[in-house]
Every structure is written in C-alpha cells, then in structure tokens.
Coordinates of C-alpha atoms (C1' of nucleotides) in Angstrom, one line a residue:
Chain R
M1 CA 0.0 0.0 0.0
E2 CA 1.3 3.5 -0.8
R3 CA 2.3 5.3 2.2
F4 CA 1.0 8.6 0.9
N5 CA -2.4 7.3 0.2
M6 CA -2.6 6.1 3.9
E7 CA -2.0 9.6 5.1
K8 CA -5.4 10.9 4.3
T9 CA -8.5 10.1 2.4
A10 CA -8.9 11.4 -1.0
R11 CA -11.8 13.4 -2.4
T12 CA -11.8 13.0 -6.3
R13 CA -14.1 14.3 -8.8
F14 CA -15.1 13.4 -12.2
A15 CA -16.3 16.5 -13.9
P16 CA -17.6 15.9 -17.4
S17 CA -19.5 18.3 -19.6
P18 CA -22.7 16.8 -21.0
T19 CA -21.8 17.6 -24.5
G20 CA -21.8 14.3 -26.3
H21 CA -21.3 10.6 -25.9
M22 CA -19.2 9.4 -23.0
H23 CA -15.9 7.9 -24.4
F24 CA -13.3 5.8 -22.8
G25 CA -11.0 8.8 -22.3
S26 CA -13.4 10.3 -19.8
A27 CA -14.1 6.8 -18.5
R28 CA -10.5 6.3 -17.8
T29 CA -10.3 9.6 -15.8
A30 CA -13.5 8.5 -13.9
L31 CA -11.9 5.1 -13.2
Y32 CA -8.7 6.7 -11.7
D33 CA -10.8 9.0 -9.7
Y34 CA -12.9 6.1 -8.4
L35 CA -9.9 4.0 -7.6
L36 CA -8.0 6.5 -5.5
A37 CA -11.2 7.5 -3.6
R38 CA -12.0 3.8 -2.9
Q39 CA -8.4 2.9 -2.0
T40 CA -8.1 5.7 0.5
G41 CA -11.6 5.4 2.0
G42 CA -12.5 8.8 0.5
Q43 CA -15.2 10.1 -1.7
F44 CA -15.7 9.9 -5.5
I45 CA -17.7 12.9 -6.6
L46 CA -19.6 13.5 -9.9
R47 CA -19.9 17.1 -11.0
I48 CA -21.6 18.1 -14.2
E49 CA -19.9 21.0 -15.9
D50 CA -22.7 22.4 -18.0
T51 CA -21.9 26.1 -18.0
D52 CA -22.0 26.2 -21.7
K53 CA -25.6 25.9 -22.4
K54 CA -25.1 26.1 -26.2
R55 CA -23.2 23.0 -26.2
T56 CA -25.2 20.9 -23.8
V57 CA -26.7 17.9 -25.5
E58 CA -30.0 16.5 -24.5
G59 CA -29.6 13.0 -22.9
A60 CA -25.8 13.3 -22.4
E61 CA -26.2 13.5 -18.7
E62 CA -28.2 10.4 -18.5
E63 CA -25.8 8.6 -20.8
L64 CA -23.0 9.6 -18.4
Y65 CA -24.9 8.1 -15.4
A66 CA -25.6 4.9 -17.3
G67 CA -22.0 4.7 -18.5
L68 CA -20.6 5.1 -14.9
R69 CA -23.0 2.6 -13.5
W70 CA -22.3 0.1 -16.2
L71 CA -18.5 0.4 -15.5
G72 CA -19.4 -0.1 -11.7
L73 CA -18.0 3.4 -10.8
Q74 CA -20.8 4.5 -8.4
W75 CA -20.2 8.1 -7.2
D76 CA -20.6 9.1 -3.6
E77 CA -21.7 12.6 -4.2
G78 CA -23.3 14.2 -7.1
P79 CA -26.5 14.4 -9.1
Q80 CA -29.1 11.7 -8.2
V81 CA -27.3 10.9 -4.9
G82 CA -26.8 14.3 -3.3
G83 CA -24.2 15.2 -0.8
Q84 CA -23.0 17.9 1.6
Y85 CA -21.3 20.0 -1.0
G86 CA -23.9 20.5 -3.7
P87 CA -25.4 21.5 -5.9
Y88 CA -23.3 19.4 -8.2
R89 CA -24.5 20.8 -11.5
Q90 CA -22.6 24.0 -12.4
T91 CA -25.6 25.8 -13.9
E92 CA -27.1 25.7 -10.4
R93 CA -24.0 27.3 -9.0
K94 CA -24.0 30.5 -11.1
E95 CA -24.3 32.9 -8.1
I96 CA -21.4 31.3 -6.3
Y97 CA -19.0 31.9 -9.3
L98 CA -20.2 35.5 -9.6
Q99 CA -19.5 36.2 -6.0
H100 CA -16.1 34.6 -6.2
A101 CA -15.3 36.6 -9.3
R102 CA -16.3 39.8 -7.6
R103 CA -14.1 39.0 -4.7
L104 CA -11.1 38.6 -7.1
V105 CA -12.0 42.0 -8.7
E106 CA -12.0 43.6 -5.2
T107 CA -8.7 42.1 -4.3
G108 CA -7.2 43.3 -7.5
H109 CA -6.8 39.8 -9.1
A110 CA -9.4 40.4 -11.7
F111 CA -11.1 43.2 -13.6
Y112 CA -14.3 44.1 -15.4
C113 CA -13.8 44.2 -19.1
F114 CA -16.2 46.0 -21.5
C115 CA -14.4 45.2 -24.7
T116 CA -16.8 43.7 -27.2
P117 CA -16.2 40.4 -28.9
E118 CA -15.8 42.3 -32.1
T119 CA -13.0 44.5 -30.9
I120 CA -11.3 41.5 -29.3
K121 CA -11.6 39.6 -32.6
A122 CA -10.2 42.6 -34.5
E123 CA -7.4 42.8 -32.1
R124 CA -6.5 39.2 -32.5
E125 CA -6.5 39.4 -36.2
K126 CA -4.2 42.4 -36.2
Q127 CA -1.8 40.5 -33.8
I128 CA -1.8 37.5 -36.2
A129 CA -1.1 39.8 -39.1
N130 CA 1.9 41.3 -37.2
K131 CA 3.0 37.8 -36.3
E132 CA 2.6 38.6 -32.6
N133 CA 1.1 36.1 -30.1
T134 CA -2.6 36.5 -29.6
H135 CA -3.5 37.9 -26.3
Y136 CA -5.8 40.4 -24.6
S137 CA -4.4 43.9 -25.0
G138 CA -5.2 45.1 -21.5
T139 CA -7.6 47.9 -22.4
C140 CA -9.8 47.5 -19.4
R141 CA -7.2 46.1 -17.1
N142 CA -6.7 49.2 -15.1
L143 CA -10.2 50.5 -14.9
S144 CA -11.1 51.6 -11.5
L145 CA -13.7 49.6 -9.6
T146 CA -15.9 52.7 -9.3
E147 CA -15.7 53.5 -13.0
A148 CA -16.5 49.8 -13.8
D149 CA -19.5 49.7 -11.4
Q150 CA -21.0 52.9 -13.0
R151 CA -20.7 51.4 -16.5
I152 CA -22.3 48.3 -15.3
A153 CA -25.1 50.3 -13.6
A154 CA -25.5 52.1 -16.9
G155 CA -26.3 48.8 -18.5
E156 CA -23.0 48.0 -20.3
T157 CA -22.4 44.4 -20.9
F158 CA -19.2 43.0 -19.4
V159 CA -17.0 40.1 -18.7
I160 CA -14.6 39.5 -15.9
R161 CA -11.1 38.7 -16.7
F162 CA -8.3 37.4 -14.5
K163 CA -5.5 39.9 -14.1
T164 CA -2.5 37.7 -14.9
P165 CA 0.9 38.9 -13.6
L166 CA 2.7 40.8 -16.4
D167 CA 6.1 39.5 -15.5
G168 CA 7.8 36.8 -13.4
V169 CA 7.2 33.1 -13.6
T170 CA 4.7 30.7 -12.3
R171 CA 5.8 27.4 -10.8
V172 CA 3.4 24.5 -10.8
V173 CA 3.7 21.0 -9.9
D174 CA 2.1 18.1 -11.8
E175 CA 2.3 14.7 -10.0
L176 CA 3.5 12.9 -13.1
R177 CA 5.9 15.4 -14.6
G178 CA 7.3 17.3 -11.6
E179 CA 7.7 21.1 -11.6
M180 CA 6.9 23.2 -14.5
V181 CA 8.1 26.9 -14.8
I182 CA 6.1 29.1 -17.0
D183 CA 7.0 32.7 -18.1
N184 CA 3.9 34.8 -17.0
R185 CA 4.3 36.8 -20.2
T186 CA 3.0 33.8 -22.2
L187 CA -0.2 33.8 -20.2
D188 CA -3.3 35.6 -21.2
D189 CA -5.9 37.5 -19.1
I190 CA -8.5 34.8 -19.5
I191 CA -12.2 35.3 -19.1
L192 CA -13.6 34.1 -15.8
I193 CA -17.2 35.3 -16.2
K194 CA -18.9 35.5 -19.6
S195 CA -21.2 38.3 -20.7
D196 CA -24.1 35.9 -19.9
G197 CA -23.1 35.8 -16.3
F198 CA -21.9 32.2 -16.4
A199 CA -18.5 31.2 -15.3
L200 CA -16.1 29.7 -17.7
Y201 CA -14.4 26.4 -16.9
H202 CA -11.3 28.1 -15.6
L203 CA -13.1 29.8 -12.7
A204 CA -15.9 27.2 -12.1
A205 CA -13.6 24.3 -11.8
V206 CA -11.2 26.1 -9.4
V207 CA -14.0 27.4 -7.2
D208 CA -15.7 24.1 -7.2
D209 CA -12.6 22.0 -6.5
H210 CA -11.9 24.2 -3.5
L211 CA -15.5 24.4 -2.1
M212 CA -15.9 20.7 -2.6
E213 CA -12.6 20.0 -0.9
I214 CA -11.1 18.1 -3.7
T215 CA -7.7 16.7 -3.0
H216 CA -6.7 15.2 -6.2
V217 CA -7.6 16.5 -9.7
F218 CA -7.2 14.0 -12.5
R219 CA -7.7 15.5 -15.9
G220 CA -6.5 15.2 -19.4
A221 CA -3.1 16.6 -20.6
E222 CA -5.0 19.0 -22.8
W223 CA -5.2 21.1 -19.7
L224 CA -1.6 21.4 -19.3
P225 CA -1.3 24.8 -21.1
T226 CA -3.9 26.4 -18.8
F227 CA -2.6 24.7 -15.7
P228 CA -0.6 27.7 -14.6
L229 CA -3.6 29.9 -14.9
H230 CA -5.7 27.6 -12.7
A231 CA -2.9 27.5 -10.1
L232 CA -2.8 31.2 -10.2
I233 CA -6.5 31.5 -9.6
H234 CA -6.3 29.2 -6.6
R235 CA -3.5 31.3 -5.3
A236 CA -5.3 34.6 -5.9
F237 CA -8.0 33.3 -3.6
G238 CA -5.4 32.3 -1.1
W239 CA -6.4 28.7 -1.3
V240 CA -4.3 25.6 -1.1
E241 CA -4.1 23.7 -4.4
P242 CA -5.2 20.1 -4.8
K243 CA -2.7 17.6 -6.3
W244 CA -2.8 17.9 -10.0
I245 CA -2.4 14.8 -12.2
H246 CA -2.6 15.4 -15.9
L247 CA -3.3 12.1 -17.7
S248 CA -1.8 11.4 -21.1
V249 CA -4.0 11.8 -24.2
F250 CA -5.2 8.9 -26.3
L251 CA -4.0 8.8 -29.9
K252 CA -5.8 7.1 -32.7
P253 CA -4.7 3.4 -33.3
S254 CA -2.1 4.6 -35.9
G255 CA -0.6 6.8 -33.2
K256 CA -0.9 9.8 -35.5
G257 CA -2.9 12.4 -33.6
K258 CA -6.0 12.6 -31.5
M259 CA -9.1 11.0 -32.9
S260 CA -11.5 13.4 -34.6
K261 CA -15.3 13.3 -34.0
R262 CA -15.7 12.0 -37.5
E263 CA -13.2 9.2 -37.1
A264 CA -14.7 8.3 -33.8
A265 CA -18.1 7.9 -35.3
D266 CA -16.8 5.9 -38.4
L267 CA -15.1 3.3 -36.2
I268 CA -18.5 1.5 -35.5
Q269 CA -18.4 0.3 -39.1
D270 CA -15.5 -1.9 -38.1
G271 CA -17.3 -3.1 -35.0
R272 CA -15.1 -0.8 -32.7
S273 CA -15.9 2.2 -30.8
I274 CA -14.6 4.6 -28.3
F275 CA -18.0 5.4 -26.8
I276 CA -19.2 3.4 -23.7
K277 CA -22.7 2.9 -24.9
D278 CA -21.3 1.2 -28.1
L279 CA -18.9 -1.0 -26.2
L280 CA -21.8 -2.4 -24.3
E281 CA -23.8 -3.1 -27.4
L282 CA -20.8 -4.6 -29.1
G283 CA -20.7 -7.2 -26.4
Y284 CA -17.7 -5.9 -24.3
L285 CA -17.7 -6.6 -20.6
P286 CA -17.4 -3.6 -18.2
E287 CA -14.8 -5.7 -16.4
A288 CA -12.7 -5.8 -19.7
V289 CA -13.1 -2.2 -20.5
N290 CA -12.0 -1.2 -17.0
N291 CA -9.0 -3.6 -17.2
W292 CA -8.1 -2.2 -20.8
I293 CA -8.4 1.5 -20.0
A294 CA -6.7 1.1 -16.6
L295 CA -3.6 -0.2 -18.4
M296 CA -3.5 2.6 -20.9
G297 CA -1.3 5.0 -19.0
W298 CA -0.8 2.9 -15.8
S299 CA 0.9 -0.3 -15.1
Y300 CA 1.3 -2.5 -12.0
D301 CA 4.6 -4.3 -12.5
D302 CA 6.4 -6.1 -15.4
H303 CA 4.0 -9.1 -15.9
T304 CA 0.6 -8.7 -14.3
E305 CA -2.2 -7.5 -16.6
F306 CA -5.4 -9.1 -15.6
F307 CA -7.2 -7.0 -13.1
T308 CA -10.7 -6.9 -11.7
L309 CA -12.1 -3.7 -10.3
P310 CA -11.3 -4.7 -6.7
D311 CA -7.8 -5.6 -7.8
L312 CA -7.4 -2.1 -9.3
V313 CA -8.6 -0.5 -6.1
E314 CA -6.0 -2.3 -4.2
K315 CA -3.1 -1.9 -6.6
F316 CA -3.7 1.5 -8.3
S317 CA -1.1 4.1 -7.6
I318 CA -0.5 7.6 -9.0
Q319 CA 3.3 7.1 -9.1
K320 CA 2.9 4.2 -11.7
L321 CA 1.1 6.5 -14.1
N322 CA 2.8 7.1 -17.4
P323 CA 2.8 10.7 -18.8
S324 CA 3.4 9.8 -22.5
P325 CA 0.6 9.7 -25.0
A326 CA -0.8 6.2 -25.9
A327 CA -2.2 4.9 -29.1
I328 CA -5.5 3.1 -28.8
N329 CA -5.2 -0.7 -29.3
F330 CA -8.5 -2.3 -29.9
T331 CA -7.1 -5.9 -30.3
K332 CA -5.9 -5.6 -26.7
L333 CA -9.5 -4.8 -25.7
D334 CA -10.6 -8.0 -27.5
H335 CA -8.0 -9.9 -25.7
F336 CA -9.1 -8.6 -22.3
N337 CA -12.7 -9.2 -23.0
G338 CA -11.9 -12.9 -23.9
L339 CA -10.0 -13.2 -20.7
H340 CA -12.8 -11.7 -18.6
I341 CA -15.6 -13.7 -20.4
R342 CA -13.6 -16.9 -19.4
N343 CA -13.3 -15.5 -15.8
L344 CA -17.1 -15.5 -15.5
T345 CA -19.1 -18.2 -13.9
V346 CA -21.3 -20.1 -16.3
D347 CA -24.4 -18.8 -14.7
D348 CA -23.2 -15.2 -14.9
L349 CA -22.1 -15.5 -18.6
A350 CA -25.4 -17.2 -19.5
Q351 CA -27.4 -14.3 -18.1
R352 CA -25.2 -11.8 -19.9
L353 CA -25.6 -13.7 -23.2
K354 CA -29.3 -13.9 -23.0
P355 CA -30.1 -10.3 -24.2
F356 CA -27.8 -10.8 -27.2
F357 CA -29.6 -13.9 -28.3
E358 CA -32.9 -12.2 -27.8
K359 CA -31.8 -9.1 -29.8
A360 CA -30.9 -11.5 -32.6
G361 CA -34.6 -12.7 -32.5
Y362 CA -34.1 -16.0 -30.6
K363 CA -36.5 -17.2 -28.1
V364 CA -34.2 -18.2 -25.3
D365 CA -34.7 -21.0 -22.8
I366 CA -32.2 -20.1 -20.0
D367 CA -31.7 -23.7 -19.1
V368 CA -30.6 -24.6 -22.6
L369 CA -28.5 -21.5 -22.7
R370 CA -26.8 -22.6 -19.4
K371 CA -25.9 -25.9 -21.1
I372 CA -24.5 -24.1 -24.1
T373 CA -22.5 -21.7 -22.2
P374 CA -19.6 -23.8 -21.0
I375 CA -18.9 -25.0 -24.5
I376 CA -18.8 -21.6 -26.1
Q377 CA -17.3 -19.7 -23.2
E378 CA -13.6 -20.0 -24.3
R379 CA -14.6 -19.3 -28.0
L380 CA -16.0 -15.8 -27.4
V381 CA -14.2 -12.6 -27.8
T382 CA -17.3 -10.6 -27.4
L383 CA -20.7 -11.6 -26.2
D384 CA -22.1 -10.9 -29.6
D385 CA -19.9 -13.6 -31.0
A386 CA -22.2 -16.1 -29.4
I387 CA -24.9 -15.6 -32.0
P388 CA -23.2 -16.8 -35.1
L389 CA -21.5 -19.6 -33.1
A390 CA -24.5 -20.9 -31.2
G391 CA -27.6 -19.6 -32.8
F392 CA -28.3 -23.0 -34.3
F393 CA -29.2 -24.4 -30.9
F394 CA -32.3 -22.2 -30.9
E395 CA -33.2 -22.8 -34.6
E396 CA -35.9 -25.3 -35.6
K397 CA -34.0 -26.2 -38.8
V398 CA -30.6 -25.5 -40.1
S399 CA -29.6 -25.1 -43.7
P400 CA -26.4 -26.9 -44.6
I401 CA -24.7 -26.0 -47.8
L402 CA -24.1 -29.0 -50.0
D403 CA -20.4 -27.9 -50.7
E404 CA -19.7 -27.6 -47.0
L405 CA -21.4 -30.9 -46.3
I406 CA -19.1 -32.9 -48.6
A407 CA -16.1 -34.0 -46.6
K408 CA -12.6 -33.2 -47.6
K409 CA -11.2 -35.6 -50.2
L410 CA -14.6 -37.2 -50.8
D411 CA -17.4 -36.7 -53.3
A412 CA -21.1 -36.4 -52.7
A413 CA -21.5 -40.2 -53.1
G414 CA -18.8 -40.9 -50.6
T415 CA -20.2 -38.4 -48.2
L416 CA -23.6 -39.8 -48.5
E417 CA -22.3 -43.3 -47.7
I418 CA -20.7 -42.1 -44.5
A419 CA -23.7 -40.0 -43.6
R420 CA -25.8 -43.0 -43.7
K421 CA -23.5 -45.0 -41.5
I422 CA -23.5 -42.2 -39.0
L423 CA -27.2 -42.2 -39.0
A424 CA -27.2 -45.9 -38.3
V425 CA -25.0 -45.4 -35.3
L426 CA -27.1 -42.6 -33.9
E427 CA -30.3 -44.7 -34.4
A428 CA -28.7 -47.6 -32.6
V429 CA -27.6 -45.7 -29.6
P430 CA -29.9 -45.3 -26.6
N431 CA -29.3 -41.7 -26.2
L432 CA -26.9 -38.8 -27.3
E433 CA -25.1 -38.3 -24.1
L434 CA -21.3 -37.8 -24.5
D435 CA -20.4 -41.3 -23.3
T436 CA -22.8 -43.1 -25.4
V437 CA -22.3 -41.5 -28.9
E438 CA -18.6 -40.7 -29.0
P439 CA -17.2 -44.3 -28.7
P440 CA -19.3 -45.8 -31.5
L441 CA -18.7 -42.9 -33.7
R442 CA -15.0 -43.2 -33.2
T443 CA -15.3 -46.9 -34.0
L444 CA -17.0 -45.8 -37.2
V445 CA -14.2 -43.7 -38.1
E446 CA -11.7 -46.5 -37.6
K447 CA -13.9 -48.8 -39.8
T448 CA -14.1 -46.3 -42.6
G449 CA -10.4 -45.6 -42.5
L450 CA -11.0 -41.9 -42.8
K451 CA -9.7 -39.0 -40.7
P452 CA -11.9 -38.2 -37.7
G453 CA -12.2 -34.6 -39.1
Q454 CA -13.8 -36.0 -42.3
V455 CA -16.4 -38.1 -40.6
F456 CA -17.2 -35.6 -37.8
G457 CA -17.2 -32.8 -40.3
I458 CA -20.1 -34.3 -42.1
L459 CA -22.1 -34.6 -38.9
R460 CA -21.1 -31.1 -37.9
V461 CA -22.3 -29.4 -41.0
A462 CA -25.6 -31.5 -41.1
V463 CA -26.5 -30.7 -37.5
T464 CA -25.2 -27.2 -37.0
G465 CA -25.2 -25.9 -40.6
L466 CA -21.7 -24.6 -39.7
M467 CA -18.2 -25.4 -40.8
V468 CA -17.0 -24.1 -37.4
S469 CA -19.0 -25.0 -34.3
P470 CA -18.7 -25.7 -30.7
P471 CA -17.5 -29.2 -29.9
L472 CA -19.6 -31.6 -31.7
F473 CA -20.5 -34.3 -29.2
E474 CA -21.5 -31.8 -26.5
S475 CA -23.6 -30.0 -29.0
L476 CA -25.4 -33.3 -30.1
A477 CA -26.3 -33.8 -26.4
I478 CA -27.8 -30.4 -26.0
I479 CA -29.7 -30.4 -29.3
G480 CA -31.3 -33.8 -28.5
R481 CA -31.6 -37.1 -30.4
E482 CA -34.8 -36.3 -32.3
K483 CA -33.6 -33.0 -33.8
V484 CA -30.1 -34.4 -34.5
I485 CA -31.5 -37.3 -36.5
E486 CA -34.0 -35.2 -38.3
R487 CA -31.3 -32.7 -39.4
L488 CA -29.0 -35.6 -40.4
K489 CA -31.8 -37.0 -42.6
I490 CA -32.3 -33.7 -44.3
A491 CA -28.6 -33.6 -45.1
I492 CA -28.7 -37.1 -46.5
A493 CA -31.6 -36.1 -48.6
L494 CA -29.7 -33.2 -49.9
L495 CA -26.8 -35.5 -50.8
E496 CA -29.0 -38.0 -52.4
E497 CA -30.5 -35.3 -54.6
S498 CA -27.1 -34.1 -55.8
N499 CA -26.2 -37.7 -56.4
D500 CA -29.2 -38.3 -58.6
R501 CA -28.2 -35.5 -60.9
Chain S
rG1 C1' 4.1 31.3 -35.6
rC2 C1' 4.2 31.0 -30.1
rC3 C1' 3.7 28.1 -25.5
rC4 C1' 3.7 23.5 -23.1
rC5 C1' 4.3 18.2 -22.7
rC6 C1' 6.3 13.5 -24.3
rA7 C1' 10.2 9.9 -26.4
rU8 C1' 12.2 1.5 -24.8
rC9 C1' 9.9 -3.9 -29.8
rG10 C1' 4.4 -2.4 -35.0
rU11 C1' 1.2 -1.3 -30.3
rC12 C1' 0.6 -1.0 -24.7
rU13 C1' 4.5 -1.1 -21.4
rA14 C1' 8.6 -2.9 -17.2
rG15 C1' 13.0 -0.3 -16.1
rC16 C1' 13.4 5.1 -10.9
rG17 C1' 22.9 4.4 -12.3
rG18 C1' 25.6 -1.5 -11.9
rC19 C1' 20.3 -7.0 -11.3
rC20 C1' 19.4 -5.3 -18.8
rC21 C1' 24.1 -8.2 -24.9
rA22 C1' 16.6 -4.8 -21.9
rG23 C1' 11.5 -8.2 -19.0
rG24 C1' 6.0 -8.9 -19.8
rA25 C1' 1.5 -8.4 -22.9
rC26 C1' -1.3 -7.7 -27.6
rG27 C1' -0.5 -8.6 -32.5
rG28 C1' 2.7 -11.7 -36.1
rA29 C1' 5.4 -16.6 -37.3
rG30 C1' 6.1 -21.8 -36.0
rC31 C1' 5.3 -26.3 -33.2
rC32 C1' 2.3 -29.2 -29.7
rC33 C1' -2.8 -30.6 -28.3
rU34 C1' -7.1 -31.7 -31.5
rC35 C1' -13.8 -33.5 -34.4
rU36 C1' -13.8 -27.6 -36.7
rC37 C1' -12.9 -23.2 -34.3
rA38 C1' -11.1 -21.6 -30.0
rA39 C1' -8.7 -22.0 -25.4
rG40 C1' -4.0 -23.8 -23.4
rG41 C1' 1.4 -25.0 -23.6
rC42 C1' 6.2 -24.2 -25.9
rU43 C1' 9.5 -21.7 -29.4
rC44 C1' 10.9 -17.6 -32.7
rA45 C1' 11.3 -12.6 -35.0
rA46 C1' 10.9 -7.6 -32.9
rA47 C1' 12.9 -1.7 -29.2
rC48 C1' 16.5 1.8 -25.7
rA49 C1' 15.5 8.2 -32.0
rG50 C1' 20.4 10.8 -32.9
rG51 C1' 24.6 13.7 -30.8
rG52 C1' 27.1 15.7 -26.8
rG53 C1' 28.1 15.6 -21.7
rU54 C1' 28.1 13.9 -16.0
rU55 C1' 30.0 9.2 -13.9
rC56 C1' 34.6 3.9 -12.6
rG57 C1' 29.8 2.7 -15.0
rA58 C1' 23.7 5.5 -18.6
rG59 C1' 18.0 2.8 -21.3
rU60 C1' 18.1 5.1 -16.4
rC61 C1' 20.8 12.1 -14.8
rC62 C1' 21.8 17.0 -17.8
rC63 C1' 22.0 19.7 -22.5
rC64 C1' 21.1 20.1 -27.8
rU65 C1' 18.9 18.1 -32.3
rU66 C1' 15.1 15.4 -34.4
rG67 C1' 10.5 13.3 -34.1
rG68 C1' 5.6 12.9 -32.0
rG69 C1' 1.6 15.1 -29.3
rG70 C1' -1.3 18.9 -27.0
rG71 C1' -2.8 24.1 -26.5
rC72 C1' -3.3 29.1 -28.1
rA73 C1' -12.3 30.9 -27.6
rC74 C1' -17.3 35.0 -24.0
rC75 C1' -15.8 25.4 -25.4
rA76 C1' -14.7 22.0 -21.8

RNA sequence: GCCCCCAUCGUCUAGCGGCCCAGGACGGAGCCCUCUCAAGGCUCAAACAGGGGUUCGAGUCCCCUUGGGGGCACCA
C-alpha cells in the first residue's frame, strides 16, 4: 500500500460536460478518480460541468450516469445521490461563481472588461497579421472599480477577466511530470465570467474544487497549457491547491494524432468504438473495459495484466502512471474481453448472453443457454460472437450448404455413404449423451479408414449448418436425439438429390 | 508562428545508475494438443530516436537536435 495514500482520504471528482457521448477517455479519468477514492476510503464525486448551455446535449447527462454505473463506478456525491457540497451541477451554482469573481476583482486579481467580442476579434486578427502572439491587449485592465461599477449600472455588458501577472514566472507541480516553470508573459488575461453571467471552466472548476474540498484532480493533458492559470486563480483566492495529475492523451490506433469526431463515429463500421454505450452493445464486458483503460497509462509491474475492479482499487497508484501519449489498441481490448469472459461463472455468462440472443430474434430458454454456455465460453471474444456460433441451438431447422457438407477428399456419393453410416450409429444408440455417442462414432471412423475430421465434419455441418462450431458431441447432447436425427436425414436427402443429378 | 508536454519492440508497457548483450502483454510466425474453431502449452522474430556531456559505470541524470503530441475561444 502506498504510504502517501494512507495519510489521508482522497476526495476526487469526475467533472464531465454533457456535450456528447461518453468515451473511454473520460471513463479512464473517472476510473482513476474512483480507484483513488476507494483505495483511501475517501469520496468519488460527480460534478456536471454544464456552464456552456449552447453545447449541452439532450440526454448526455443520462448517458454519463448509465456509463458510470455500467462500469461499476458508483459516485458518492453528485446528481441523483446528493451530498453535503452540492449542488453538483454548475448551472445551479451561477451565483457562487459570480460572488467569487467579484471577490477577485475587489482584491485586484481580476477586472471588469467592457471590450466587445468584435473588438477582441479585430485585435486578435491584427496580432496575427503582425505575427505577434494573440493575447488580450489590456484595455480595461486598469479601470477603477468605481468606474466599472458605474458602467455596469448604466447597463453596459461586461465580462470579468483574470489579471494575470505581467512578469515573473509561475511554478506549478504536476504529480507525473514534476515542476513546470512558466513565463507569465506567455499567459493571457483569460475570461472568468462570460457576458451571460456564467462562469467559464477556468473559474468554475477552481472554485468548485476548492469548495468541494477536492484533494486530487485527474484530468486530461490537454489542460496542461492552462494549468498555470488555474494554479494562479487558486493562489489569488489564497487557497491551497489540490494535487494535479494530468493524464496522457489517447491517440488514434495509428498513433498519428488525436481521434476526430468524424473518425470516432466511423469506427463503428469496423465493429469498434470509443463510446461506452457502443462498447456495451458490441458485447464488451465492463470488467474488460476497465481492465483495458486502466492499463492505458498505468501499469502495476512487469508481468501482471489481468485486473478486476477490486484488484485495481487495491493496486492502483499515482506514481505508476505514465505521462506519455498512448495509441488506442482495440485488439488488446478484444484480448481482455476474452479473458474476462472466461473468468465469469457459467451462470453469470449465460445471463449476460441472453439479451444478445434475444436481440438476434431467438426465443431463449435459459436452461438450454446454461448448457450451451460452457462449450462456447472459451470461444467468445465478445458476447455478440455467441450468436453466429450458437444460434443453431435455438433454430428449428438449419440449412447446410451442399459443398460444405461434402467431406474433404470425398465426393457427394462418398459423403452420402458415410452420412448413412453415422445415421445408423445414432439410431442404434440409446441416447446422445457424450459417453454413449462418442465411442461408437470413433469406432465408425476407424472402420471407414477416414480421418476423424472428415467423418465428424459431415455430422457437424448436417447438424449445426456450420463449418466451425462448438465441440460436436457436447452439441449433439444439447440439441437432442430427435432433432439431430431429423437434421441428419435432411442432409442425407440433400446429398441424395445431388447424387441423382 | 508562439507556449507546453512526451520519447524503450508495430502497439501498450517494465526499467526510478551497476540486477538489462533490456522483461511482460497484444498482434505476427512456427510447433504441440485436437472432431472444426477456440482455449491452453512451448519456441521464434521484434525496441533503448540521434549527438554531446556527467560518472569507474547510462535505457536510467543533464543539454542540444530530431520526431511525435497537446494548447493558443465569451468550449470543456
């Protein structure tokens, strides 16, 4: 156990904005938040950052809740569960930000700005034309409070900007990268409060993190450039900063850049997705998704890779986090999914498989499914794979293809002959249990002098309609003698018909 | 353009100065097992970006170059 984690309990927060589908990048941040909170006996807080009403998407918040719950990351405080530090939705905290911004203005750390978006835009264009760095020119920076208040009273619209130090440096510490020293001249007077009265992320996040007593902030590395500003805001209030942990960004599978919205949406055509809701539908297990994303940017040692959520709670540590960007590797997700599927109990797997069969249009008898499950368990990469592999168990009839029915190195006539012999064996046997069918069929193989694969292949295609199926004898027992014989007879008829031509 | 971050097999990574002619995993190749497909077992190919330092000793520390990534909004 990490000594520093033992010292105090952590309060972490997952603070998404409800502007689109939840993807595994945010899921990974939430996971780390959850792990640290659980490990230290602290709290995992969910806060909705919805200050930009224009970008808020209907239903996105619900998708977030569903995604977190699916992954098993239940939050201790936040929407739907409440808590002592609410409200947990930023649009409900507008006044808090306004008061805090005013406080910064009064202490000389911020200022009212009356410049219009148009003048700012013109200013920026001029700077670009002159090859200067774009930044706020400082027109309103030294307006007196009394003058500003008069203009506000007169009805002028305003924003509140942070008064960034003009010189010197700002030193900040990221837990993964150590100290960063930034020249204050490269920092802009960012907007804290928009003209609509809502706070921008920079102010809202800082104020909330402090008020909610957040101890550790996990967030994406895309926040690194504004990190000094956020630290400066904390300091302007005289507050103690939380520990900052900037997580590496995810690159597209090729490793060439971040995935665009378009590319993310197109992935689904290949049966892959970065969105949590899709992963569920594609047949991935939340256990596998957690395992996979946990390892993208974190490792435990030089050989352990299989982790359940409780394992992760126990073993996670900030100091083993990796700051370098990581390319997404979907085949590794497949691997973990197979591993976790095999780790499930038969009963559990059968329950999870059921909706997939139903979605495919099958009427599922859970007792039959329970019998099927053990023989397909180690063959599944995703839950969805079960349908093409085992759908025939729930079909009335199967449709073998003649060419596939004909055994390797045999013609239709030869295959027909063998098929008839198989039928004879099956009819002679009292039932189709493993112990009763397998020995006589193997004897048959010996008598024919053919390869086991040739003989069993004929039966397989006849009974399952598939070239590739779960183990044959186990399958026969589940399908039942009556259906097996019926299917075999249909196959024999098919062979006879082709033989007649 | 400016600012910031990063840099070990194709990919995810272990490595926090000697344990490393660099370990694991995915993927790839091969073999074994075998009624198909899997699963499993074994084997193989595959990396410290380059150059300077520091040191008795550098993948590990420092600098430069190169490469990659991120950010420069009244978005988060």
